[in-house]
mmCIF file of C-alpha atoms and ligand atoms in Angstrom:
data_model
loop_
_atom_site.group_PDB
_atom_site.id
_atom_site.type_symbol
_atom_site.label_atom_id
_atom_site.label_comp_id
_atom_site.label_asym_id
_atom_site.label_seq_id
_atom_site.Cartn_x
_atom_site.Cartn_y
_atom_site.Cartn_z
ATOM 1 C CA MET A 849 0.000 0.000 0.000
ATOM 2 C CA ALA A 850 1.342 3.427 -0.907
ATOM 3 C CA VAL A 851 1.370 6.371 1.473
ATOM 4 C CA GLU A 852 0.730 9.897 0.298
ATOM 5 C CA PRO A 853 3.094 12.535 1.675
ATOM 6 C CA ALA A 854 1.685 13.828 4.969
ATOM 7 C CA SER A 855 1.878 17.458 3.897
ATOM 8 C CA GLN A 856 2.679 18.918 0.532
ATOM 9 C CA VAL A 857 5.098 21.642 1.579
ATOM 10 C CA SER A 858 7.296 22.881 -1.229
ATOM 11 C CA THR A 859 10.976 23.343 -0.445
ATOM 12 C CA ASP A 860 10.666 26.732 -2.139
ATOM 13 C CA ASP A 861 8.149 27.960 0.453
ATOM 14 C CA ILE A 862 10.152 27.513 3.657
ATOM 15 C CA HIS A 863 13.703 26.730 4.578
ATOM 16 C CA VAL A 864 13.899 23.254 6.010
ATOM 17 C CA PRO A 865 17.449 22.037 6.648
ATOM 18 C CA PRO A 866 18.628 19.363 4.192
ATOM 19 C CA VAL A 867 18.560 15.768 5.441
ATOM 20 C CA ALA A 868 20.787 12.824 4.533
ATOM 21 C CA VAL A 869 19.794 9.242 5.255
ATOM 22 C CA LEU A 870 22.545 6.620 5.247
ATOM 23 C CA GLY A 871 21.276 3.098 4.550
ATOM 24 C CA GLY A 872 19.176 1.611 1.794
ATOM 25 C CA GLY A 873 17.201 -0.848 3.923
ATOM 26 C CA SER A 874 13.617 -0.731 5.093
ATOM 27 C CA PHE A 875 14.041 1.716 7.960
ATOM 28 C CA GLY A 876 16.204 4.197 6.057
ATOM 29 C CA THR A 877 13.679 4.134 3.235
ATOM 30 C CA ALA A 878 10.715 4.788 5.533
ATOM 31 C CA LEU A 879 12.541 7.624 7.351
ATOM 32 C CA ALA A 880 13.644 9.315 4.131
ATOM 33 C CA SER A 881 10.025 9.668 3.018
ATOM 34 C CA ILE A 882 8.926 11.004 6.408
ATOM 35 C CA ALA A 883 11.648 13.668 6.311
ATOM 36 C CA SER A 884 10.751 14.522 2.741
ATOM 37 C CA SER A 885 7.078 14.966 3.576
ATOM 38 C CA GLY A 886 8.122 17.816 5.886
ATOM 39 C CA GLY A 887 9.610 19.678 2.954
ATOM 40 C CA ALA A 888 13.296 18.948 3.479
ATOM 41 C CA ARG A 889 15.690 18.178 0.671
ATOM 42 C CA VAL A 890 16.334 14.477 1.309
ATOM 43 C CA ARG A 891 19.121 12.412 -0.170
ATOM 44 C CA GLN A 892 19.433 8.718 0.693
ATOM 45 C CA TRP A 893 22.717 6.865 0.426
ATOM 46 C CA MET A 894 22.783 3.177 -0.418
ATOM 47 C CA ARG A 895 25.840 1.228 -1.493
ATOM 48 C CA ASP A 896 24.093 -0.775 -4.217
ATOM 49 C CA ALA A 897 24.019 1.237 -7.467
ATOM 50 C CA THR A 898 21.405 -1.065 -9.003
ATOM 51 C CA LEU A 899 19.062 -0.373 -6.107
ATOM 52 C CA VAL A 900 19.757 3.373 -6.498
ATOM 53 C CA ASP A 901 18.623 3.248 -10.136
ATOM 54 C CA HIS A 902 15.561 1.236 -9.263
ATOM 55 C CA VAL A 903 14.543 3.590 -6.455
ATOM 56 C CA ASN A 904 15.042 6.735 -8.542
ATOM 57 C CA THR A 905 13.244 5.297 -11.556
ATOM 58 C CA HIS A 906 10.371 3.359 -10.006
ATOM 59 C CA ARG A 907 10.054 5.040 -6.556
ATOM 60 C CA ILE A 908 10.078 1.572 -4.961
ATOM 61 C CA ASN A 909 12.730 -0.132 -2.811
ATOM 62 C CA HIS A 910 11.843 -3.558 -4.167
ATOM 63 C CA ARG A 911 14.537 -5.302 -2.128
ATOM 64 C CA TYR A 912 13.617 -4.080 1.369
ATOM 65 C CA LEU A 913 10.231 -2.327 1.351
ATOM 66 C CA PRO A 914 8.465 -3.462 -1.790
ATOM 67 C CA GLU A 915 4.914 -2.349 -0.955
ATOM 68 C CA PHE A 916 5.851 1.273 -0.308
ATOM 69 C CA ARG A 917 5.811 4.167 -2.790
ATOM 70 C CA ILE A 918 8.748 6.418 -1.887
ATOM 71 C CA HIS A 919 8.119 10.167 -1.587
ATOM 72 C CA PRO A 920 8.722 11.792 -4.992
ATOM 73 C CA ASP A 921 11.347 14.189 -3.603
ATOM 74 C CA VAL A 922 13.687 11.598 -2.070
ATOM 75 C CA VAL A 923 16.767 11.160 -4.252
ATOM 76 C CA ALA A 924 18.854 7.993 -3.842
ATOM 77 C CA SER A 925 22.564 7.876 -4.604
ATOM 78 C CA SER A 926 25.613 5.739 -3.955
ATOM 79 C CA ASP A 927 27.812 8.873 -3.845
ATOM 80 C CA LEU A 928 28.339 9.507 -0.152
ATOM 81 C CA ALA A 929 29.901 12.969 -0.566
ATOM 82 C CA TRP A 930 26.984 14.174 -2.698
ATOM 83 C CA VAL A 931 24.385 12.789 -0.303
ATOM 84 C CA LEU A 932 26.043 14.494 2.661
ATOM 85 C CA ASP A 933 26.706 17.812 0.924
ATOM 86 C CA GLN A 934 25.202 20.572 3.144
ATOM 87 C CA ALA A 935 23.106 18.056 5.110
ATOM 88 C CA GLN A 936 22.229 19.495 8.530
ATOM 89 C CA LEU A 937 20.629 16.306 9.800
ATOM 90 C CA VAL A 938 22.108 12.856 9.117
ATOM 91 C CA LEU A 939 20.051 9.773 9.979
ATOM 92 C CA ILE A 940 22.093 6.573 10.024
ATOM 93 C CA ALA A 941 20.206 3.308 9.454
ATOM 94 C CA ILE A 942 23.053 0.884 8.821
ATOM 95 C CA PRO A 943 23.108 -2.492 10.636
ATOM 96 C CA SER A 944 25.524 -2.524 13.573
ATOM 97 C CA GLY A 945 28.002 -4.802 11.772
ATOM 98 C CA GLY A 946 28.736 -2.113 9.141
ATOM 99 C CA PHE A 947 27.996 1.007 11.167
ATOM 100 C CA ARG A 948 31.521 2.091 12.124
ATOM 101 C CA GLN A 949 32.897 1.483 8.656
ATOM 102 C CA VAL A 950 30.176 3.641 7.062
ATOM 103 C CA VAL A 951 30.580 6.411 9.658
ATOM 104 C CA ARG A 952 34.318 6.407 9.054
ATOM 105 C CA GLN A 953 33.752 6.767 5.306
ATOM 106 C CA ALA A 954 31.156 9.475 5.841
ATOM 107 C CA ALA A 955 32.857 11.540 8.563
ATOM 108 C CA PRO A 956 35.021 13.701 6.257
ATOM 109 C CA HIS A 957 31.846 14.800 4.463
ATOM 110 C CA PHE A 958 29.742 15.730 7.507
ATOM 111 C CA SER A 959 28.920 19.468 7.609
ATOM 112 C CA ASP A 960 30.147 21.398 10.631
ATOM 113 C CA ASP A 961 27.504 21.245 13.340
ATOM 114 C CA ALA A 962 25.432 18.653 11.471
ATOM 115 C CA ILE A 963 23.160 16.670 13.746
ATOM 116 C CA LEU A 964 24.090 12.983 13.657
ATOM 117 C CA VAL A 965 21.440 10.453 14.657
ATOM 118 C CA SER A 966 21.723 6.700 14.889
ATOM 119 C CA THR A 967 18.591 4.644 14.289
ATOM 120 C CA THR A 968 20.410 1.314 14.603
ATOM 121 C CA LYS A 969 19.437 -1.089 17.379
ATOM 122 C CA GLY A 970 22.567 -3.091 18.014
ATOM 123 C CA ILE A 971 25.909 -3.298 19.829
ATOM 124 C CA GLU A 972 29.386 -3.410 18.276
ATOM 125 C CA THR A 973 30.897 -6.858 18.767
ATOM 126 C CA ASP A 974 34.494 -6.131 19.698
ATOM 127 C CA SER A 975 34.015 -2.950 21.707
ATOM 128 C CA PHE A 976 30.551 -3.459 23.251
ATOM 129 C CA LEU A 977 29.860 0.135 22.170
ATOM 130 C CA LEU A 978 26.438 1.415 21.174
ATOM 131 C CA MET A 979 26.175 3.159 17.811
ATOM 132 C CA SER A 980 25.976 6.684 19.223
ATOM 133 C CA GLN A 981 29.166 5.987 21.157
ATOM 134 C CA ILE A 982 30.807 4.985 17.869
ATOM 135 C CA LEU A 983 29.565 8.260 16.353
ATOM 136 C CA GLU A 984 31.113 10.111 19.261
ATOM 137 C CA GLN A 985 34.418 8.274 18.870
ATOM 138 C CA GLU A 986 34.617 8.730 15.130
ATOM 139 C CA THR A 987 33.471 12.377 14.904
ATOM 140 C CA GLY A 988 33.780 14.083 18.295
ATOM 141 C CA SER A 989 30.529 15.899 17.456
ATOM 142 C CA ALA A 990 28.483 17.575 20.200
ATOM 143 C CA HIS A 991 25.237 16.957 18.282
ATOM 144 C CA ILE A 992 24.638 13.238 18.574
ATOM 145 C CA GLY A 993 21.307 11.543 19.110
ATOM 146 C CA VAL A 994 19.513 8.230 18.969
ATOM 147 C CA LEU A 995 16.113 7.600 17.425
ATOM 148 C CA SER A 996 14.413 4.531 18.863
ATOM 149 C CA GLY A 997 10.907 3.288 19.568
ATOM 150 C CA PRO A 998 8.154 0.950 18.352
ATOM 151 C CA ASN A 999 8.811 1.580 14.678
ATOM 152 C CA LEU A 1000 8.246 -1.375 12.387
ATOM 153 C CA ALA A 1001 9.306 0.093 9.042
ATOM 154 C CA ALA A 1002 6.550 -1.671 7.113
ATOM 155 C CA GLU A 1003 3.872 -0.156 9.352
ATOM 156 C CA ILE A 1004 5.352 3.332 9.104
ATOM 157 C CA ALA A 1005 5.343 2.848 5.344
ATOM 158 C CA GLN A 1006 1.659 1.924 5.446
ATOM 159 C CA GLY A 1007 0.909 5.168 7.266
ATOM 160 C CA HIS A 1008 -0.042 3.593 10.599
ATOM 161 C CA LEU A 1009 0.152 6.156 13.389
ATOM 162 C CA SER A 1010 3.532 5.689 15.081
ATOM 163 C CA ALA A 1011 5.813 7.395 17.569
ATOM 164 C CA SER A 1012 9.496 7.334 18.370
ATOM 165 C CA VAL A 1013 11.973 8.870 20.809
ATOM 166 C CA ILE A 1014 14.865 11.190 20.035
ATOM 167 C CA ALA A 1015 17.362 10.841 22.845
ATOM 168 C CA SER A 1016 20.230 13.230 23.280
ATOM 169 C CA ASP A 1017 21.750 15.391 25.960
ATOM 170 C CA ASP A 1018 21.928 18.138 23.322
ATOM 171 C CA GLU A 1019 18.734 20.197 23.285
ATOM 172 C CA GLN A 1020 19.296 21.348 19.704
ATOM 173 C CA THR A 1021 19.534 17.763 18.498
ATOM 174 C CA ARG A 1022 16.262 16.860 20.180
ATOM 175 C CA SER A 1023 14.295 19.805 18.869
ATOM 176 C CA ARG A 1024 15.728 19.648 15.321
ATOM 177 C CA VAL A 1025 14.834 15.981 14.984
ATOM 178 C CA GLN A 1026 11.351 16.569 16.374
ATOM 179 C CA ALA A 1027 10.846 19.328 13.803
ATOM 180 C CA ALA A 1028 12.267 17.319 10.903
ATOM 181 C CA LEU A 1029 10.432 14.042 11.445
ATOM 182 C CA SER A 1030 7.035 14.863 12.897
ATOM 183 C CA CYS A 1031 4.121 14.565 10.478
ATOM 184 C CA ASP A 1032 0.481 13.408 10.381
ATOM 185 C CA HIS A 1033 1.378 9.809 11.094
ATOM 186 C CA PHE A 1034 4.676 10.072 12.998
ATOM 187 C CA ARG A 1035 5.345 11.730 16.368
ATOM 188 C CA VAL A 1036 8.696 12.190 18.051
ATOM 189 C CA TYR A 1037 9.054 12.400 21.830
ATOM 190 C CA ALA A 1038 12.216 13.682 23.504
ATOM 191 C CA SER A 1039 14.489 12.038 26.078
ATOM 192 C CA ASN A 1040 17.796 12.980 27.638
ATOM 193 C CA ASP A 1041 18.687 9.362 28.520
ATOM 194 C CA ARG A 1042 20.540 8.522 25.326
ATOM 195 C CA TYR A 1043 22.180 5.435 26.790
ATOM 196 C CA GLY A 1044 18.935 3.991 28.172
ATOM 197 C CA VAL A 1045 16.975 4.619 24.984
ATOM 198 C CA GLU A 1046 19.672 3.080 22.835
ATOM 199 C CA MET A 1047 20.200 0.093 25.122
ATOM 200 C CA GLY A 1048 16.428 -0.507 25.199
ATOM 201 C CA GLY A 1049 16.365 -0.713 21.403
ATOM 202 C CA ALA A 1050 19.220 -3.223 21.329
ATOM 203 C CA LEU A 1051 17.978 -5.393 24.207
ATOM 204 C CA LYS A 1052 14.365 -5.842 23.141
ATOM 205 C CA ASN A 1053 15.512 -7.749 20.034
ATOM 206 C CA ILE A 1054 16.723 -10.595 22.257
ATOM 207 C CA TYR A 1055 13.317 -11.045 23.848
ATOM 208 C CA ALA A 1056 11.510 -10.807 20.513
ATOM 209 C CA ILE A 1057 13.446 -13.915 19.460
ATOM 210 C CA ALA A 1058 12.411 -15.683 22.688
ATOM 211 C CA VAL A 1059 8.742 -14.732 22.326
ATOM 212 C CA GLY A 1060 8.724 -15.703 18.629
ATOM 213 C CA MET A 1061 10.086 -19.098 19.616
ATOM 214 C CA ALA A 1062 7.493 -19.525 22.362
ATOM 215 C CA ALA A 1063 4.721 -18.536 19.908
ATOM 216 C CA ALA A 1064 5.795 -21.260 17.492
ATOM 217 C CA LEU A 1065 5.662 -23.729 20.369
ATOM 218 C CA GLY A 1066 2.008 -22.813 20.981
ATOM 219 C CA MET A 1067 2.306 -20.653 24.104
ATOM 220 C CA GLY A 1068 -0.789 -19.078 25.706
ATOM 221 C CA GLU A 1069 -1.369 -15.397 26.337
ATOM 222 C CA ASN A 1070 -0.409 -15.794 30.024
ATOM 223 C CA THR A 1071 2.933 -17.070 28.835
ATOM 224 C CA ARG A 1072 3.443 -14.183 26.424
ATOM 225 C CA SER A 1073 2.597 -11.680 29.137
ATOM 226 C CA MET A 1074 4.939 -13.350 31.635
ATOM 227 C CA LEU A 1075 7.788 -13.448 29.124
ATOM 228 C CA MET A 1076 7.407 -9.835 28.061
ATOM 229 C CA THR A 1077 7.113 -8.502 31.604
ATOM 230 C CA ARG A 1078 10.064 -10.491 32.870
ATOM 231 C CA ALA A 1079 11.963 -9.376 29.765
ATOM 232 C CA LEU A 1080 11.315 -5.788 30.799
ATOM 233 C CA ALA A 1081 12.618 -6.551 34.304
ATOM 234 C CA GLU A 1082 15.741 -8.127 32.819
ATOM 235 C CA MET A 1083 16.372 -5.370 30.272
ATOM 236 C CA SER A 1084 16.052 -2.620 32.826
ATOM 237 C CA ARG A 1085 18.178 -4.521 35.361
ATOM 238 C CA PHE A 1086 20.987 -4.789 32.830
ATOM 239 C CA ALA A 1087 20.729 -1.257 31.464
ATOM 240 C CA VAL A 1088 20.470 0.354 34.897
ATOM 241 C CA ALA A 1089 23.599 -1.537 35.996
ATOM 242 C CA GLN A 1090 25.356 0.090 33.012
ATOM 243 C CA GLY A 1091 24.135 3.614 33.824
ATOM 244 C CA ALA A 1092 20.653 3.975 32.252
ATOM 245 C CA SER A 1093 17.645 5.458 34.027
ATOM 246 C CA PRO A 1094 15.043 2.831 34.988
ATOM 247 C CA MET A 1095 12.304 5.328 34.033
ATOM 248 C CA THR A 1096 13.309 5.129 30.371
ATOM 249 C CA PHE A 1097 11.972 1.573 30.282
ATOM 250 C CA LEU A 1098 8.459 2.872 30.968
ATOM 251 C CA GLY A 1099 8.613 4.828 27.715
ATOM 252 C CA LEU A 1100 8.281 4.150 24.003
ATOM 253 C CA ALA A 1101 11.876 3.037 23.600
ATOM 254 C CA GLY A 1102 11.517 0.558 26.488
ATOM 255 C CA VAL A 1103 8.203 -1.157 27.027
ATOM 256 C CA GLY A 1104 6.784 0.383 23.817
ATOM 257 C CA ASP A 1105 9.342 -1.199 21.523
ATOM 258 C CA LEU A 1106 9.322 -4.437 23.508
ATOM 259 C CA ILE A 1107 5.565 -4.797 22.973
ATOM 260 C CA VAL A 1108 5.636 -4.278 19.227
ATOM 261 C CA THR A 1109 8.672 -6.422 18.558
ATOM 262 C CA CYS A 1110 7.398 -9.287 20.704
ATOM 263 C CA SER A 1111 3.933 -9.185 19.111
ATOM 264 C CA SER A 1112 4.441 -8.825 15.399
ATOM 265 C CA ASN A 1113 5.391 -11.141 12.637
ATOM 266 C CA LEU A 1114 6.799 -8.052 10.901
ATOM 267 C CA SER A 1115 9.687 -8.095 13.377
ATOM 268 C CA ARG A 1116 12.690 -9.903 11.908
ATOM 269 C CA ASN A 1117 13.880 -10.926 15.368
ATOM 270 C CA TYR A 1118 10.492 -12.413 16.209
ATOM 271 C CA ARG A 1119 10.556 -14.292 12.888
ATOM 272 C CA VAL A 1120 13.992 -15.785 13.585
ATOM 273 C CA GLY A 1121 12.700 -17.054 16.927
ATOM 274 C CA TYR A 1122 9.501 -18.368 15.360
ATOM 275 C CA ALA A 1123 11.426 -20.270 12.695
ATOM 276 C CA MET A 1124 13.638 -21.856 15.361
ATOM 277 C CA GLY A 1125 10.548 -22.757 17.375
ATOM 278 C CA GLU A 1126 9.268 -24.561 14.294
ATOM 279 C CA GLY A 1127 12.445 -26.591 14.271
ATOM 280 C CA ARG A 1128 14.780 -24.713 11.918
ATOM 281 C CA THR A 1129 18.430 -24.312 12.818
ATOM 282 C CA LEU A 1130 19.686 -20.810 13.614
ATOM 283 C CA GLU A 1131 21.482 -20.675 10.268
ATOM 284 C CA GLY A 1132 18.337 -21.850 8.465
ATOM 285 C CA ALA A 1133 16.242 -19.212 10.214
ATOM 286 C CA ILE A 1134 18.702 -16.425 9.297
ATOM 287 C CA ASP A 1135 18.920 -17.579 5.675
ATOM 288 C CA ALA A 1136 15.135 -17.708 5.354
ATOM 289 C CA LEU A 1137 14.898 -14.150 6.725
ATOM 290 C CA GLY A 1138 17.382 -12.584 4.289
ATOM 291 C CA GLN A 1139 17.530 -9.364 6.358
ATOM 292 C CA VAL A 1140 19.263 -8.230 9.522
ATOM 293 C CA ALA A 1141 18.036 -9.548 12.904
ATOM 294 C CA GLU A 1142 20.295 -7.690 15.323
ATOM 295 C CA GLY A 1143 19.216 -9.771 18.330
ATOM 296 C CA VAL A 1144 21.161 -12.822 17.119
ATOM 297 C CA ASN A 1145 24.456 -11.045 17.731
ATOM 298 C CA THR A 1146 23.234 -8.976 20.677
ATOM 299 C CA VAL A 1147 22.239 -12.002 22.770
ATOM 300 C CA SER A 1148 25.808 -13.368 22.752
ATOM 301 C CA LEU A 1149 27.285 -9.996 23.718
ATOM 302 C CA ILE A 1150 24.792 -9.397 26.510
ATOM 303 C CA VAL A 1151 25.091 -12.867 28.018
ATOM 304 C CA LYS A 1152 28.881 -12.553 28.075
ATOM 305 C CA ARG A 1153 28.770 -9.096 29.673
ATOM 306 C CA ALA A 1154 26.087 -10.142 32.182
ATOM 307 C CA SER A 1155 28.189 -13.116 33.219
ATOM 308 C CA GLU A 1156 31.329 -10.943 33.604
ATOM 309 C CA GLU A 1157 29.444 -8.418 35.725
ATOM 310 C CA ASN A 1158 27.306 -10.932 37.605
ATOM 311 C CA ILE A 1159 23.995 -9.500 36.368
ATOM 312 C CA TYR A 1160 21.101 -11.937 36.651
ATOM 313 C CA MET A 1161 19.730 -12.499 33.115
ATOM 314 C CA PRO A 1162 17.947 -15.879 33.109
ATOM 315 C CA LEU A 1163 15.889 -15.316 29.949
ATOM 316 C CA ALA A 1164 18.752 -14.036 27.816
ATOM 317 C CA THR A 1165 21.037 -16.791 29.109
ATOM 318 C CA GLY A 1166 18.395 -19.458 28.467
ATOM 319 C CA LEU A 1167 17.815 -18.165 24.950
ATOM 320 C CA TYR A 1168 21.543 -18.171 24.283
ATOM 321 C CA ARG A 1169 21.765 -21.809 25.331
ATOM 322 C CA VAL A 1170 18.901 -22.739 23.011
ATOM 323 C CA MET A 1171 20.296 -20.767 20.078
ATOM 324 C CA PHE A 1172 23.969 -21.646 20.371
ATOM 325 C CA GLU A 1173 24.287 -24.727 22.583
ATOM 326 C CA GLY A 1174 21.501 -26.909 21.250
ATOM 327 C CA VAL A 1175 19.356 -27.009 24.405
ATOM 328 C CA ALA A 1176 15.759 -27.897 23.514
ATOM 329 C CA PRO A 1177 13.400 -24.896 23.967
ATOM 330 C CA ARG A 1178 10.911 -26.921 26.044
ATOM 331 C CA ASP A 1179 13.648 -28.162 28.393
ATOM 332 C CA MET A 1180 14.825 -24.589 28.825
ATOM 333 C CA ALA A 1181 11.279 -23.421 29.564
ATOM 334 C CA THR A 1182 10.965 -26.054 32.308
ATOM 335 C CA ALA A 1183 14.338 -25.113 33.778
ATOM 336 C CA LEU A 1184 13.345 -21.438 33.839
ATOM 337 C CA MET A 1185 10.020 -22.205 35.520
ATOM 338 C CA ARG A 1186 11.856 -24.110 38.252
ATOM 339 C CA SER A 1187 14.546 -21.473 38.764
ATOM 340 C CA GLU A 1188 14.753 -18.847 41.508
ATOM 341 C CA GLN A 1189 11.430 -17.245 42.544
ATOM 342 C CA SER A 1190 12.375 -13.587 42.298
ATOM 343 C CA SER A 1191 10.872 -10.146 43.054
ATOM 344 C CA ASP A 1192 8.279 -8.692 40.729
ATOM 345 C CA VAL A 1193 9.493 -5.091 40.515
ATOM 346 C CA GLU A 1194 13.037 -4.924 41.834
ATOM 347 C CA PHE A 1195 13.000 -1.146 42.041
ATOM 348 C CA THR A 1196 10.457 -1.451 44.880
ATOM 349 C CA LEU A 1197 11.423 -4.838 46.389
ATOM 350 C CA PRO A 1198 15.120 -5.609 45.748
ATOM 351 C CA ARG A 1199 15.851 -9.146 44.566
ATOM 352 C CA GLU A 1200 18.286 -9.618 47.439
ATOM 353 C CA ASP A 1201 15.499 -9.044 49.999
ATOM 354 C CA THR A 1202 13.342 -11.756 48.417
ATOM 355 C CA ARG A 1203 16.255 -14.140 48.268
ATOM 356 C CA ARG A 1204 17.215 -13.529 51.929
ATOM 357 C CA ALA A 1205 13.626 -14.137 53.080
ATOM 358 C CA GLN A 1206 13.501 -17.394 51.114
ATOM 359 C CA GLN A 1207 16.765 -18.577 52.702
ATOM 360 C CA GLN A 1208 15.464 -17.772 56.189
ATOM 361 C CA THR A 1209 12.241 -19.683 55.469
ATOM 362 C CA ALA A 1210 14.190 -22.667 54.171
ATOM 363 C CA ALA A 1211 16.441 -22.648 57.290
ATOM 364 C CA ARG A 1212 13.400 -22.524 59.588
ATOM 365 C CA ASP A 1213 11.782 -25.424 57.723
ATOM 366 C CA ILE A 1214 14.744 -27.791 58.140
ATOM 367 C CA PRO A 1215 13.781 -30.235 60.912
ATOM 368 C CA SER A 1216 16.318 -30.229 63.779
HETATM 369 N N1 NAI B 2670 13.266 -2.193 9.819
HETATM 370 C C1 NAI B 2670 12.748 -1.734 10.936
HETATM 371 O O1 NAI B 2670 11.543 -1.887 11.180
HETATM 372 C C2 NAI B 2670 13.603 -0.996 11.893
HETATM 373 C C3 NAI B 2670 14.967 -1.142 11.888
HETATM 374 N N2 NAI B 2670 15.741 -0.477 12.792
HETATM 375 C C4 NAI B 2670 17.167 -0.648 12.820
HETATM 376 O O2 NAI B 2670 17.727 -0.067 11.662
HETATM 377 C C5 NAI B 2670 18.950 -0.728 11.323
HETATM 378 C C6 NAI B 2670 18.928 -0.977 9.850
HETATM 379 O O3 NAI B 2670 17.865 -1.838 9.641
HETATM 380 P P1 NAI B 2670 16.982 -1.973 8.360
HETATM 381 O O4 NAI B 2670 16.904 -0.747 7.554
HETATM 382 O O5 NAI B 2670 15.737 -2.553 8.807
HETATM 383 O O6 NAI B 2670 17.861 -3.086 7.629
HETATM 384 P P2 NAI B 2670 17.620 -3.871 6.318
HETATM 385 O O7 NAI B 2670 17.990 -5.274 6.573
HETATM 386 O O8 NAI B 2670 16.264 -3.573 5.756
HETATM 387 O O9 NAI B 2670 18.702 -3.225 5.327
HETATM 388 C C7 NAI B 2670 20.024 -3.035 5.683
HETATM 389 C C8 NAI B 2670 20.632 -2.027 4.723
HETATM 390 O O10 NAI B 2670 21.921 -1.693 5.173
HETATM 391 C C9 NAI B 2670 22.833 -1.902 4.104
HETATM 392 N N3 NAI B 2670 24.113 -2.281 4.659
HETATM 393 C C10 NAI B 2670 24.418 -3.323 5.446
HETATM 394 N N4 NAI B 2670 25.722 -3.314 5.728
HETATM 395 C C11 NAI B 2670 26.255 -2.241 5.106
HETATM 396 C C12 NAI B 2670 27.558 -1.700 4.990
HETATM 397 N N5 NAI B 2670 28.606 -2.263 5.602
HETATM 398 N N6 NAI B 2670 27.726 -0.609 4.237
HETATM 399 C C13 NAI B 2670 26.692 -0.030 3.615
HETATM 400 N N7 NAI B 2670 25.424 -0.476 3.683
HETATM 401 C C14 NAI B 2670 25.229 -1.584 4.421
HETATM 402 C C15 NAI B 2670 22.207 -2.986 3.258
HETATM 403 O O11 NAI B 2670 22.735 -2.952 1.961
HETATM 404 C C16 NAI B 2670 20.755 -2.561 3.321
HETATM 405 O O12 NAI B 2670 20.508 -1.529 2.406
HETATM 406 C C17 NAI B 2670 18.998 -2.011 12.189
HETATM 407 O O13 NAI B 2670 19.916 -1.849 13.218
HETATM 408 C C18 NAI B 2670 17.599 -2.104 12.790
HETATM 409 O O14 NAI B 2670 17.636 -2.622 14.095
HETATM 410 C C19 NAI B 2670 15.201 0.373 13.686
HETATM 411 C C20 NAI B 2670 13.845 0.560 13.729
HETATM 412 C C21 NAI B 2670 12.942 -0.127 12.848
HETATM 413 O O1 13P B 2671 13.027 -2.300 15.890
HETATM 414 C C1 13P B 2671 12.051 -2.641 15.269
HETATM 415 C C2 13P B 2671 10.711 -2.146 15.573
HETATM 416 O O2 13P B 2671 10.737 -1.111 16.494
HETATM 417 C C3 13P B 2671 12.212 -3.619 14.169
HETATM 418 O O3 13P B 2671 12.431 -4.842 14.729
HETATM 419 P P1 13P B 2671 13.144 -5.993 13.903
HETATM 420 O O4 13P B 2671 14.546 -5.548 13.661
HETATM 421 O O5 13P B 2671 12.995 -7.202 14.744
HETATM 422 O O6 13P B 2671 12.379 -6.112 12.610
#
């Protein structure tokens, strides 16, 4: 289904700062059209020259978002310098595996004071850095932000009402992105917890795989609710231990994104989990998907870090063992059900308090 531009503002009528989108996948394509509907000059960089021709000729990204008619004013190109020329806002939608390399290539062409925003929900393997931290390292810019939230590209493309979060400690970055991307069907909320928002986006992918797997195994709605709520507890526990605000997980980039990704077959992470739940191998599930599912890499990184820092992550660890160590999903589910009975909301009742009370009860119950 094609989406008409939300407002037909001519670039001649008002000055809207030029926008560059880096990445020719589904999210970059959806964002480029949103920015264009606000009247900005939008150039989208993609490395594949054949896709560039197709997009510019047919207004369709047949490889990644085939149902969507791209805004007539978006111009695709594989010339990075041209795309970035005079761009005041740069949105980067490159999977985490290629993010640093693209930023490094692009950095010499960034305009002074350009606002640089990552939309990528992943973690760099070797460094454990989030994408905005890579942007900081590679550019030293003071105008760095993260856009994250419940934003399935295919739904944005269909014009479904959606919202996202721009997170930055730079006020100008927040307000510029809100101005550039808000339209009839897309709203942008602001946050100053860049780390929490970005970590939320990366972590929820792990649990989408787990819920997809459970769905394929025929779980009930109680089970889905339990998994998602405990996922939220686990995500916030991890992120808070690394410096995030727990409050961020009540917002769109926390529970909001977790809900959509754990509920929709449009989520690539959910689909990988579903395929494994149906009995495919991990490799088979990834091949069948043909697109990036960031959670596959993120789960390994998080489980390693959680183990190093002694952070309790039973769901992520259980999923890792199913995905990479051949443990049967049903056996893992049973093991998890029989594991420690913990606190519901640890920010009100700390896990340690529950554990201590259980130990005291057990000691009292031992017959002398
Ligand atoms: N698709 C979605 O619904 C959403 C995706 N995201 C995030 O956006 C990021 C990008 O995802 P999608 O656009 O969905 O991916 P995609 O799988 O649709 O496309 C990836 C694009 O990146 C390009 N690419 C990959 N490695 C590259 C490299 N080294 N150099 C240049 N280009 C490279 C590919 O050619 C392709 O054009 C991911 O981190 C994802 O988590 C965030 C919100 C929503
Ligand atoms: O982040 C997303 C929705 O907010 C997209 O999720 P997937 O990468 O699982 O498709």
